[in-house]
Coordinates of C-alpha atoms and ligand atoms in Angstrom, one line a residue:
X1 CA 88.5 120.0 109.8
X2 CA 85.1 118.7 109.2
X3 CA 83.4 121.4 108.1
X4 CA 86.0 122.1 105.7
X5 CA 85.3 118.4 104.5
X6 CA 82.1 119.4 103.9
X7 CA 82.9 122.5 101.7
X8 CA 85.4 120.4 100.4
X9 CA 82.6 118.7 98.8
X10 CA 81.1 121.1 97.6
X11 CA 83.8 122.4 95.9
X12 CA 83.8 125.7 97.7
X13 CA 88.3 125.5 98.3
X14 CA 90.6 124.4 95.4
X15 CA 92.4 120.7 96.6
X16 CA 95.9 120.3 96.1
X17 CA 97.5 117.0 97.1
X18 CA 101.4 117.2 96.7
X19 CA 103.9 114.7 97.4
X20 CA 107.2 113.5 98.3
X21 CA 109.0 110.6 97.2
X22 CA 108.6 108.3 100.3
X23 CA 112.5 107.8 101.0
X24 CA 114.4 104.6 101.9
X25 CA 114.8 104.0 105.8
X26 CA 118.3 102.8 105.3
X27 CA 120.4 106.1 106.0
X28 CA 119.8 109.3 107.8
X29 CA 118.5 112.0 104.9
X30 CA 121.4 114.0 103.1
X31 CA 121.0 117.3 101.3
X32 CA 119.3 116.1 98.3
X33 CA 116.0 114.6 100.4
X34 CA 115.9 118.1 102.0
X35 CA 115.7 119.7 98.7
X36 CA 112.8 117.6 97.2
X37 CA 110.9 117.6 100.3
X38 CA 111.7 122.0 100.9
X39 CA 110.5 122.5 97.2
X40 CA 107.6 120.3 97.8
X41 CA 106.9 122.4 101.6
X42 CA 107.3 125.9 99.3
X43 CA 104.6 124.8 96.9
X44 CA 102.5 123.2 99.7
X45 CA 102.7 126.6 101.7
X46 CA 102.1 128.9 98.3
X47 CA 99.0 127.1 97.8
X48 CA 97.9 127.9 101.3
X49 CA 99.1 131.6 100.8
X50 CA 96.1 131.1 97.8
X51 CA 93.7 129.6 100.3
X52 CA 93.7 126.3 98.4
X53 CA 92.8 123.2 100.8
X54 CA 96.4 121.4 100.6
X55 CA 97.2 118.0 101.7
X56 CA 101.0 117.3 101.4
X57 CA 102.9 114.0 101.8
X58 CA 105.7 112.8 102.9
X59 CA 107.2 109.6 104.3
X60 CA 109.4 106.6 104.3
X61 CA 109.7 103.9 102.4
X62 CA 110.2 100.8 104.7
X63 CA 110.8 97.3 103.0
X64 CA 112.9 95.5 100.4
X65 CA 116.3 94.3 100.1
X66 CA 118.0 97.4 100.8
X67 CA 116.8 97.8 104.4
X68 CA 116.8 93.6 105.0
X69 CA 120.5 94.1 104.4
X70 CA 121.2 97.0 106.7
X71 CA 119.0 95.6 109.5
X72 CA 121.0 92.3 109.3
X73 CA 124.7 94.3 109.5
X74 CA 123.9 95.9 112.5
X75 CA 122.7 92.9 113.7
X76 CA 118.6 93.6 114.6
X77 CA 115.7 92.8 113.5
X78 CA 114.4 95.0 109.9
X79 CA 111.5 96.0 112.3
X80 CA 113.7 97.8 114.8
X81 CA 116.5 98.9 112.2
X82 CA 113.2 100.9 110.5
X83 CA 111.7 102.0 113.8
X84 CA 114.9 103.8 114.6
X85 CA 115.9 105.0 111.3
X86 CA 112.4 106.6 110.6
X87 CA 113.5 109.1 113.3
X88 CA 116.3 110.7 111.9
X89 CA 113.7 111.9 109.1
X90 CA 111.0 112.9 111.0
X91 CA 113.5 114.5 113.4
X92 CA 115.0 116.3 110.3
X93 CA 111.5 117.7 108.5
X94 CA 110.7 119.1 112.6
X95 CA 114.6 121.1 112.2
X96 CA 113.8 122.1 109.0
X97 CA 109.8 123.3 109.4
X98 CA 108.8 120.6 106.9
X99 CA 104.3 121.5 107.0
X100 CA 103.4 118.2 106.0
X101 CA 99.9 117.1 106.7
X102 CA 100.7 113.5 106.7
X103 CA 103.7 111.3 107.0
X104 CA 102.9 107.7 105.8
X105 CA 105.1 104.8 106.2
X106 CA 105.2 101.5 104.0
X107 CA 104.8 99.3 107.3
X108 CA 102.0 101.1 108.4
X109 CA 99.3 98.4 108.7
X110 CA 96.6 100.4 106.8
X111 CA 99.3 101.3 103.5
X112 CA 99.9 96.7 103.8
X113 CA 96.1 96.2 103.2
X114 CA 95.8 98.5 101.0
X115 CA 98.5 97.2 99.2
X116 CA 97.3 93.8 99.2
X117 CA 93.5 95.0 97.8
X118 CA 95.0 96.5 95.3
X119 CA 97.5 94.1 94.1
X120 CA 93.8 91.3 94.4
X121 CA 92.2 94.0 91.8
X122 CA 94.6 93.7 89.4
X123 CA 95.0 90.0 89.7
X124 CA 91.5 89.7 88.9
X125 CA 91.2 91.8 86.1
X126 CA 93.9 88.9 84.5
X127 CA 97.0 91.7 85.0
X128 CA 99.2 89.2 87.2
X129 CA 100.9 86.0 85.8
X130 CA 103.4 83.3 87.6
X131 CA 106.6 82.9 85.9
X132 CA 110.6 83.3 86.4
X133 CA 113.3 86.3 86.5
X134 CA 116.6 85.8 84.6
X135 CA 118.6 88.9 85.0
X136 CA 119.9 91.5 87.4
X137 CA 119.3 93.7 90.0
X138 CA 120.6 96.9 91.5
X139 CA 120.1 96.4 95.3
X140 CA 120.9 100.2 96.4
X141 CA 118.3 101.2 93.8
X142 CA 116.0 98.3 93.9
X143 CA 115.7 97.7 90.6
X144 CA 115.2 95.1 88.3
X145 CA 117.7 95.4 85.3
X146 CA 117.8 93.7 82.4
X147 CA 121.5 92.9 80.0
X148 CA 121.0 95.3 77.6
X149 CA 120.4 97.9 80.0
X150 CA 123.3 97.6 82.0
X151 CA 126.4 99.4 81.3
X152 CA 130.1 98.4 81.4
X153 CA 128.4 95.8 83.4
X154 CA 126.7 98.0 86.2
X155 CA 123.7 99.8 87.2
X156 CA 122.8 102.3 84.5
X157 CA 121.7 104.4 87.0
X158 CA 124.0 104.9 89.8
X159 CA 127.0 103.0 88.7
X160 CA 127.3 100.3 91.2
X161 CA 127.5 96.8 91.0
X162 CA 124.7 94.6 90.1
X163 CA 123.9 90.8 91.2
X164 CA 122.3 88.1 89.1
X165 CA 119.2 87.3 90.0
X166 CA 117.1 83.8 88.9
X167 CA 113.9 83.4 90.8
X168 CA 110.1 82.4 90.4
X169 CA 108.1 85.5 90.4
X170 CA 105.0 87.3 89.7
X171 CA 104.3 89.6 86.2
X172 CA 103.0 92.9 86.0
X173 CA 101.1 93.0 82.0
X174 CA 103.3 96.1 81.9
X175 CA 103.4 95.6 78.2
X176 CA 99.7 95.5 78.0
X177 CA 99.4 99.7 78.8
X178 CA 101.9 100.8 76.1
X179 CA 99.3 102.9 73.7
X180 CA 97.0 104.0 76.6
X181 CA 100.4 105.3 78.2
X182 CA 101.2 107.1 74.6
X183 CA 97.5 108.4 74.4
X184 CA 97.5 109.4 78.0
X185 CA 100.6 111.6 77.3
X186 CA 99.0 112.9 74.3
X187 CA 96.5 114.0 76.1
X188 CA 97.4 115.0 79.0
X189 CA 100.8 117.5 77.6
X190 CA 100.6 119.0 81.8
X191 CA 101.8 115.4 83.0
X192 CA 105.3 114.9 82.1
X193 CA 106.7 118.3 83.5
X194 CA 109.2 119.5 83.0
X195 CA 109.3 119.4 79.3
X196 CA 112.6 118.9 78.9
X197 CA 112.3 115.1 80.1
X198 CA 109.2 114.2 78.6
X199 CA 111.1 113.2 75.5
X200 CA 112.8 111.0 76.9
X201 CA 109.8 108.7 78.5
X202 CA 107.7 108.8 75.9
X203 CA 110.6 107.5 73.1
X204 CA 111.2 104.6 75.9
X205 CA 107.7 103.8 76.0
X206 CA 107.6 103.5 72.2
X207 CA 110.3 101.4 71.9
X208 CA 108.2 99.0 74.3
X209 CA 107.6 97.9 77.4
X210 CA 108.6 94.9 79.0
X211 CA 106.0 93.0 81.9
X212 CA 107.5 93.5 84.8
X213 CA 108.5 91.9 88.2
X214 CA 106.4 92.7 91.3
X215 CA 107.4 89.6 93.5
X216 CA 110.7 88.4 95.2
X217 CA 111.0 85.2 97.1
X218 CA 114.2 85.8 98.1
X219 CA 113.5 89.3 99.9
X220 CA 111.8 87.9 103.7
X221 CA 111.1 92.0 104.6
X222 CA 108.4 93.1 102.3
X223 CA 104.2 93.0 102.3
X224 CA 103.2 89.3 102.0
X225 CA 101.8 88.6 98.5
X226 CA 97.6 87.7 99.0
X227 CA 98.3 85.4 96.1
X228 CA 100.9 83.0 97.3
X229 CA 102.4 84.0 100.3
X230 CA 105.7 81.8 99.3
X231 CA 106.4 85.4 97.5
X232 CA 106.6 89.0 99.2
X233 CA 105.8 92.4 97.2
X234 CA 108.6 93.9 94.9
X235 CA 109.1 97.2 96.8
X236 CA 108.8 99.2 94.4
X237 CA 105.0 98.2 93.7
X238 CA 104.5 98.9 97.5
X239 CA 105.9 102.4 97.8
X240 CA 104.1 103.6 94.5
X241 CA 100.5 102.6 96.4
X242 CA 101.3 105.3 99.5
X243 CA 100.4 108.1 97.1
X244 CA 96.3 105.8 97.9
X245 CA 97.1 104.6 101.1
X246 CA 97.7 108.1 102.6
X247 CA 94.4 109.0 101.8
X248 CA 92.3 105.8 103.3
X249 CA 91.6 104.8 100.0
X250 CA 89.5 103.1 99.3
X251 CA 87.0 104.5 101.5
X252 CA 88.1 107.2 103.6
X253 CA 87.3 110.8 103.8
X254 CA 90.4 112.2 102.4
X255 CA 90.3 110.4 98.9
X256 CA 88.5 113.3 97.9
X257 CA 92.0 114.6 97.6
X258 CA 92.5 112.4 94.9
X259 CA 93.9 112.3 91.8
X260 CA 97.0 114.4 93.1
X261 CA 98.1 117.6 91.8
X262 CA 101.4 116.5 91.6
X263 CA 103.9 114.1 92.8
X264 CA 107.2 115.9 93.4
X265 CA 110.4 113.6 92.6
X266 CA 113.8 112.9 91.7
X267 CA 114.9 112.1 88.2
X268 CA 116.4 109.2 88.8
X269 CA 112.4 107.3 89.6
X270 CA 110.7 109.3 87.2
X271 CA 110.1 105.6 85.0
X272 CA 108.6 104.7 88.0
X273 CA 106.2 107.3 88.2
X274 CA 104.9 108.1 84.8
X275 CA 104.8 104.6 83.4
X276 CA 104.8 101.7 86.0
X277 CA 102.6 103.6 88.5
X278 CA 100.0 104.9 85.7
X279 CA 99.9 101.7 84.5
X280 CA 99.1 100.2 87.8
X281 CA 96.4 102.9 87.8
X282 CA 94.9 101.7 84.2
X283 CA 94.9 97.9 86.0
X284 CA 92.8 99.3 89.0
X285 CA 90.9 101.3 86.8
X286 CA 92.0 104.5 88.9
X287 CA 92.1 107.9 87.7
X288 CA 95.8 109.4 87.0
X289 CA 97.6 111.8 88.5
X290 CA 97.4 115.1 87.1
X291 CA 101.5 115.7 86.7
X292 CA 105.2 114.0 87.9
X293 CA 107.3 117.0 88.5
X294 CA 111.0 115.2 88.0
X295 CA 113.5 117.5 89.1
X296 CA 117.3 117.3 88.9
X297 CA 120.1 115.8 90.8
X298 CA 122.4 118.1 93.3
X299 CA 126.5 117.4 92.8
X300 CA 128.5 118.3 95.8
X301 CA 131.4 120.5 94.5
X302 CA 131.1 118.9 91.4
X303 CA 131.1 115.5 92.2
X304 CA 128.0 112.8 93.0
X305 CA 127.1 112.8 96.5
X306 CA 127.9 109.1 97.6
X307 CA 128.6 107.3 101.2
X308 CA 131.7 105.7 99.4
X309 CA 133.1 109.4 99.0
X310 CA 132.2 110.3 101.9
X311 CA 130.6 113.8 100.7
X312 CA 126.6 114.3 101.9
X313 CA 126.1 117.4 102.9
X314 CA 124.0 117.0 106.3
X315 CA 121.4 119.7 106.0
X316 CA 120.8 120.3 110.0
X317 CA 125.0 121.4 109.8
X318 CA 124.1 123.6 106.8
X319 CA 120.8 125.1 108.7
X320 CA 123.1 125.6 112.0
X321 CA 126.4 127.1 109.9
X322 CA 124.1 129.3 107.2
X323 CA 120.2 129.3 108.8
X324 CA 117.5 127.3 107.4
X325 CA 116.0 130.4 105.1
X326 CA 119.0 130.8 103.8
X327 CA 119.2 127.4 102.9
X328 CA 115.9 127.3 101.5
X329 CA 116.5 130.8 99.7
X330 CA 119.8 128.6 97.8
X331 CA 117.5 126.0 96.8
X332 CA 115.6 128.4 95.0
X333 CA 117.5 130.7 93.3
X334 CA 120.5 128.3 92.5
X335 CA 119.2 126.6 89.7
X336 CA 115.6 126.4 88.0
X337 CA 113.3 123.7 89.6
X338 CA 114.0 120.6 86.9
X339 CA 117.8 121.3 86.2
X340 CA 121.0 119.6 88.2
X341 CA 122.9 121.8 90.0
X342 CA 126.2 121.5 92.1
X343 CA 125.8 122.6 96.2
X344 CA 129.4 124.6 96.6
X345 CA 129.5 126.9 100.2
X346 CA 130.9 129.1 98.2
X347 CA 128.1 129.7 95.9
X348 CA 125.8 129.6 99.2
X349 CA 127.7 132.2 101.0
X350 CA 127.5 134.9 97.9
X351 CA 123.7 134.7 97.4
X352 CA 123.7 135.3 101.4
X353 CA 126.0 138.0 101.3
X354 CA 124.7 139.4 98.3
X355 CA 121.1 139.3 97.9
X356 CA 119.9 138.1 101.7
X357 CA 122.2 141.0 103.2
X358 CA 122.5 143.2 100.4
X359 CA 118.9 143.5 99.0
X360 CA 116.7 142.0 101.5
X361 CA 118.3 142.6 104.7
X362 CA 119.4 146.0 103.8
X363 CA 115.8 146.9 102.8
X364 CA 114.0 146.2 106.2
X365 CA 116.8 147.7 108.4
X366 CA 117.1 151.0 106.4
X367 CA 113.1 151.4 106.3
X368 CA 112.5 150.6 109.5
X369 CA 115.5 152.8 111.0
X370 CA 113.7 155.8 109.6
X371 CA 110.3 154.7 110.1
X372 CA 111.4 154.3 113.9
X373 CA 112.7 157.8 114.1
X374 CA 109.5 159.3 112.5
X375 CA 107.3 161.1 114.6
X376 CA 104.0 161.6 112.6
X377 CA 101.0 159.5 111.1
X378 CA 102.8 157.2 108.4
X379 CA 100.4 157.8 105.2
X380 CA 100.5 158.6 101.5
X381 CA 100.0 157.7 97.8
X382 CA 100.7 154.7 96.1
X383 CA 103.9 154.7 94.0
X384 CA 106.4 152.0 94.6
X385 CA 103.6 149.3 93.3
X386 CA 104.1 150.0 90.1
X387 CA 106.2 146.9 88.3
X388 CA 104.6 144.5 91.0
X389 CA 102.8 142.2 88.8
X390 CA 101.4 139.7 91.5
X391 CA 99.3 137.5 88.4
X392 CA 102.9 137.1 86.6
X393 CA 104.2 135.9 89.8
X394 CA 101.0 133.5 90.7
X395 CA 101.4 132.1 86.9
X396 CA 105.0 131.3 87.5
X397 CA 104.0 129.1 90.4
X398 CA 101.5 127.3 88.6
X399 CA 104.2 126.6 86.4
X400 CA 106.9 125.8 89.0
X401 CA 108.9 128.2 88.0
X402 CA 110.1 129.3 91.2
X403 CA 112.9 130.7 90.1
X404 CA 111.8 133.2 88.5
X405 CA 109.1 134.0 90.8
X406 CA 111.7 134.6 93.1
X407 CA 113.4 136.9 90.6
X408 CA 109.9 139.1 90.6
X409 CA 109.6 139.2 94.0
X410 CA 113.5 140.4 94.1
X411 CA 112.7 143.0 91.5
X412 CA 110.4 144.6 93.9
X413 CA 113.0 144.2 96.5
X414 CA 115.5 146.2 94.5
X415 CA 113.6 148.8 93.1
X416 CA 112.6 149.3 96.9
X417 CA 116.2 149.7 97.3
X418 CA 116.5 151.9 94.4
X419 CA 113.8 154.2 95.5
X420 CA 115.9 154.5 99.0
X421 CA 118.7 155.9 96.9
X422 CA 117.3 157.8 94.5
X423 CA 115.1 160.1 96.4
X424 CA 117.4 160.0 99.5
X425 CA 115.0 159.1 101.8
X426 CA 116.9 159.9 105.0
X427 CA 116.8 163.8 103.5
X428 CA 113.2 163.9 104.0
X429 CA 111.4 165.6 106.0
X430 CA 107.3 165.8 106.7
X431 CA 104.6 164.7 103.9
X432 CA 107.4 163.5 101.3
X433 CA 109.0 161.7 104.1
X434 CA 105.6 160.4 105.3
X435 CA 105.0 159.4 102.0
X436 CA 108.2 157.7 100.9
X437 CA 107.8 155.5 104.1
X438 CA 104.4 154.4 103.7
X439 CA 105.3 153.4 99.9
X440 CA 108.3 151.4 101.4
X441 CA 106.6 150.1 104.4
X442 CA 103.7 148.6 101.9
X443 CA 106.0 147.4 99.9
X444 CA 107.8 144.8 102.7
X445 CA 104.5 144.0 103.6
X446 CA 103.6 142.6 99.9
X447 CA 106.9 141.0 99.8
X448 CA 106.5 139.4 103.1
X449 CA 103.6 137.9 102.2
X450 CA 104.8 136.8 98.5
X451 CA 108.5 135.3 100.5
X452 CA 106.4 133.5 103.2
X453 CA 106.1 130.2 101.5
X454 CA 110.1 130.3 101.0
X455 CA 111.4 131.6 103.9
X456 CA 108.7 131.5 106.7
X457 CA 110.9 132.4 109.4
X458 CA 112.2 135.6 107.8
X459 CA 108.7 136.3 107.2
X460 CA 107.7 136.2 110.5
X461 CA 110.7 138.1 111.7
X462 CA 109.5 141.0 108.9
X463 CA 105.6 140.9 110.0
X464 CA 106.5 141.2 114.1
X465 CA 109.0 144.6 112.9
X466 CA 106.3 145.6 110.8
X467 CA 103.4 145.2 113.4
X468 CA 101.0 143.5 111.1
X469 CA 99.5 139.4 110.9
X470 CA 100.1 137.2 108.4
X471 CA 97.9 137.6 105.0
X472 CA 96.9 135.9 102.4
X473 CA 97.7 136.7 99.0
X474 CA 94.4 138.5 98.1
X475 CA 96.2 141.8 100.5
X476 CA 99.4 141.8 98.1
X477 CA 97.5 145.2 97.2
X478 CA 99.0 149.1 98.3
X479 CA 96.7 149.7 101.0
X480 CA 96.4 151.6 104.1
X481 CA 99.3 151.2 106.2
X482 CA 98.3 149.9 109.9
X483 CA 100.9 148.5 111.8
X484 CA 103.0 149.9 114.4
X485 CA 107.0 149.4 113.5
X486 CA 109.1 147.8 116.2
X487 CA 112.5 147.6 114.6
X488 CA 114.7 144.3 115.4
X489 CA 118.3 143.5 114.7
X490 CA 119.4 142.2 110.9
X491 CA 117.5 139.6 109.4
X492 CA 120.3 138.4 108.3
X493 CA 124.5 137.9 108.8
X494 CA 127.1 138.6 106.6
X495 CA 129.3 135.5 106.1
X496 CA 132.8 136.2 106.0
X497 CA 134.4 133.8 104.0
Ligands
ME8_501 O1 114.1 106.3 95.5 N1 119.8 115.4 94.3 O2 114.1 106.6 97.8 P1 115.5 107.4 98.0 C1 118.5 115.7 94.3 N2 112.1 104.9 98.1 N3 117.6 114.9 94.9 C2 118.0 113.8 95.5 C3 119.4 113.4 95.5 C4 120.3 114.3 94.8 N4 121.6 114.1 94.8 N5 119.5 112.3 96.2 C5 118.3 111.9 96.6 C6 113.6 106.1 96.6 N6 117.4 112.8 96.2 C7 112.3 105.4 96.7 C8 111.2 106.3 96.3 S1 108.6 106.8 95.9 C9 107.2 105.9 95.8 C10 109.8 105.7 96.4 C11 115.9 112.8 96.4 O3 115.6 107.4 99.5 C12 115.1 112.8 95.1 O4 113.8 113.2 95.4 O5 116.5 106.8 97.2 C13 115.1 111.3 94.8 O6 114.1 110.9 93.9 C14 114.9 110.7 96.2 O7 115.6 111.6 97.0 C15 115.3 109.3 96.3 O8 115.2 108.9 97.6

């Protein structure tokens, strides 16, 4: 790790710092923190695959009303209610082979310092008034609301009931970052992704911005404020400072992983992310980060997923009905990274059946059955490499798109297929035969490497049949082949349904 600190210096790797949203202790994680933090692990591992130097977050977000609430109905202390509850997410990213370098928590006692220097900078620099809160607040969503925002009365965001809130509290000059927010945007066009929400931002920011609330003295569970400790810190102002915290900032070694590449989140906080937290950044005098990836929200057979309807999907029963891969091959290839999409079984068990089995599956077995049987030296031309375009696929990436990354990759698989068919493989005999398996045989190979990031257990599966290590994405190439097969079982089951 050192040394690589030292090249990292240099500038010899490419950094990439990703991140989660740090998610709220107060309930085990349902299907929707599995998909922001599997994306986030896909793009985390591709970047590896490219031998970038990654550092990837996750964590939980620990204080504030929300978790006071549910410590004090089950009776304990917030301290042991977040000790116990930070489990059942660290337990979950372990079942689903989450390759975080880091998971921070908000009552980590390095994150509270550095919470409370940076809260001291910008209370210097004249960003931090006293004053009082008339309006309302969404407690599940912990966040400040004012009249006009609400609608029919509720939380504009989630629906559910607000509460009316009148307390002494501390100002963030929000309002004072309006044009350098515009201009930054302007700038910067990579920030707001994906495109089709930028709009939206940027028109809210021109309407104007109000300053906003970063103090509660009615919340006992949160960072004491430095300033006057009658008052603890807004939780929102704490999370926002893990994306610094995580890397020792001010002075540790990994801030050199800073700005971040990109912090992945939901919609539903994307105000919070590209224009309270950048202008918390302009305050401190901070650099930005380089883009807020907001993607959409999952339904559950069309409906919200709530605890009143009693409808989160629990993704260790989805991993142990379907298989994790397969889970993280849905997330995928359901819906484009950015759009909503609805989680149906149904919809899960055809893209098993059809392309897992089908394509995939079908692939590997048939090759490998014949490739088993073959008793020569397995060698020949390159043909089946023709429509592989690994740069189109490494551009999609960089531009999330991992749906259609996924369809290139699946493009290869089925003309793979296709060349099975069409030159009836298993009527081959000698050189042709020879030949036909060594094109096939290099092409899983460049596919196993291309899938590993999305499905790293079928991966492995693939490279211990095909007798070869895992690569980097410099060997996608047709080369020599060099492995010795050792056929297993299917990679994957059919569902019946
Ligand atoms: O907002 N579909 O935490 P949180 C897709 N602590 N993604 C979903 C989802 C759904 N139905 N439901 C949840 C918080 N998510 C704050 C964040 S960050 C500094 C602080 C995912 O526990 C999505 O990523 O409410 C969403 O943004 C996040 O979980 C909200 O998690």
């Amino acid at each position: 790790m050192y040394y690589k600190r030292f090249y990292l210096r240099l500038g010899v790797f490419i950094r990439y710092y990703i991140t989660t949203p740090i998610y709220y202790v107060n309930d085990k994680p349902h299907i929707g923190h599995a998909y922001t933090t599997t994306m986030a692990d896909i793009f985390a591992r591709w970047h590896r695959l490219c031998g970038d130097e990654v550092f990837f977050l996750t964590g939980t977000d620990e204080h504030g009303e929300k978790i006071e609430k549910a410590a004090l109905k089950e009776g304990i202390t917030p301290k042991i209610f977040v000790d116990k509850v930070v489990l059942k997410f660290t337990d979950m990213w372990k079942e689903l082979d989450i390759s975080y370098d880091k998971f921070i928590r908000t009552t980590d006692i390095v994150h509270e310092e550095t919470v409370k220097k940076f809260i001291k900078m910008l209370y210097e620099k004249g960003d931090i008034y006293k004053g009082n809160y008339e309006g309302w607040y969404c407690v599940p969503d912990e966040t400040f609301i004012t009249e006009l925002q609400l609608v029919e009365g509720k939380c504009p965001v989630c629906g559910r009931e607000v509460k009316k809130v009148s307390e002494e509290t501390y100002f963030f000059r929000l309002s004072k970052y309006q044009k350098q927010l515009l201009e930054f945007y302007e700038k910067n066009q990579e920030f707001l992704m994906p495109k089709t929400r930028s709009a939206e931002i940027i028109n809210r920011v021109k309407d104007g911005l109000n300053d906003i609330s970063i103090t509660r003295t009615t919340v006992k569970w949160g960072i004491p404020f430095p300033i006057d400790e009658k008052h603890t810190i807004y939780v929102w102002f704490d999370a926002l400072i893990n994306y610094l915290s995580a890397l020792d900032w001010p002075d540790g070694d990994l801030k050199i992983f800073w700005p971040a590449n990109v912090h992945v989140v939901g919609k539903e906080i994307n105000w919070f992310h590209t224009v309270i937290w950048p202008a918390l950044l302009f305050s401190a005098g901070i650099e930005l980060p380089k883009m807020v990836f907001a993607h959409g929200w999952w339904t559950v057979e069309g409906k919200k997923m709530s605890k009143s309807l009693g409808n989160a999907i629990d993704p260790l029963d989805i991993k142990k009905r379907y298989g994790l891969d397969q889970m993280r091959y849905f997330f995928v290839r359901e819906v484009p990274f950015g759009d909503d999409a609805d989680f149906s079984e149904k919809a899960l068990i055809a893209r098993i059946n059809g392309e897992l089995v089908n394509d995939l599956g079908n692939l590997v077995f048939r090759t490998l059955t014949l490739a088993e049987r073959f008793d020569g030296i397995i060698k020949g031309t390159p043909e089946l490499d023709k429509h592989l375009d690994v740069e189109k696929i490494k551009t999609l990436m960089r531009n999330f798109d991992t749906f259609n990354a996924m369809d290139e990759i699946w493009s290869q698989i089925r003309a793979s297929n296709k060349y099975i068919n069409e030159k009836e493989v298993w009527k081959l005999k000698g050189e042709e035969l020879s030949n036909a398996l060594y094109n096939l045989l290099e092409s899983i190979r460049v596919i196993t490497i291309l899938i590993t990031p999305f499905m790293p257990k079928t991966a492995e599966k693939i490279r211990i049949q095909l007798g070869v290590d895992a690569q980097k994405i410099d060997k996608c190439k047709f080369s020599e082949y060099s492995g010795t097969v050792k056929k297993g079982g299917h990679l994957f089951e059919k569902i019946n349904s």
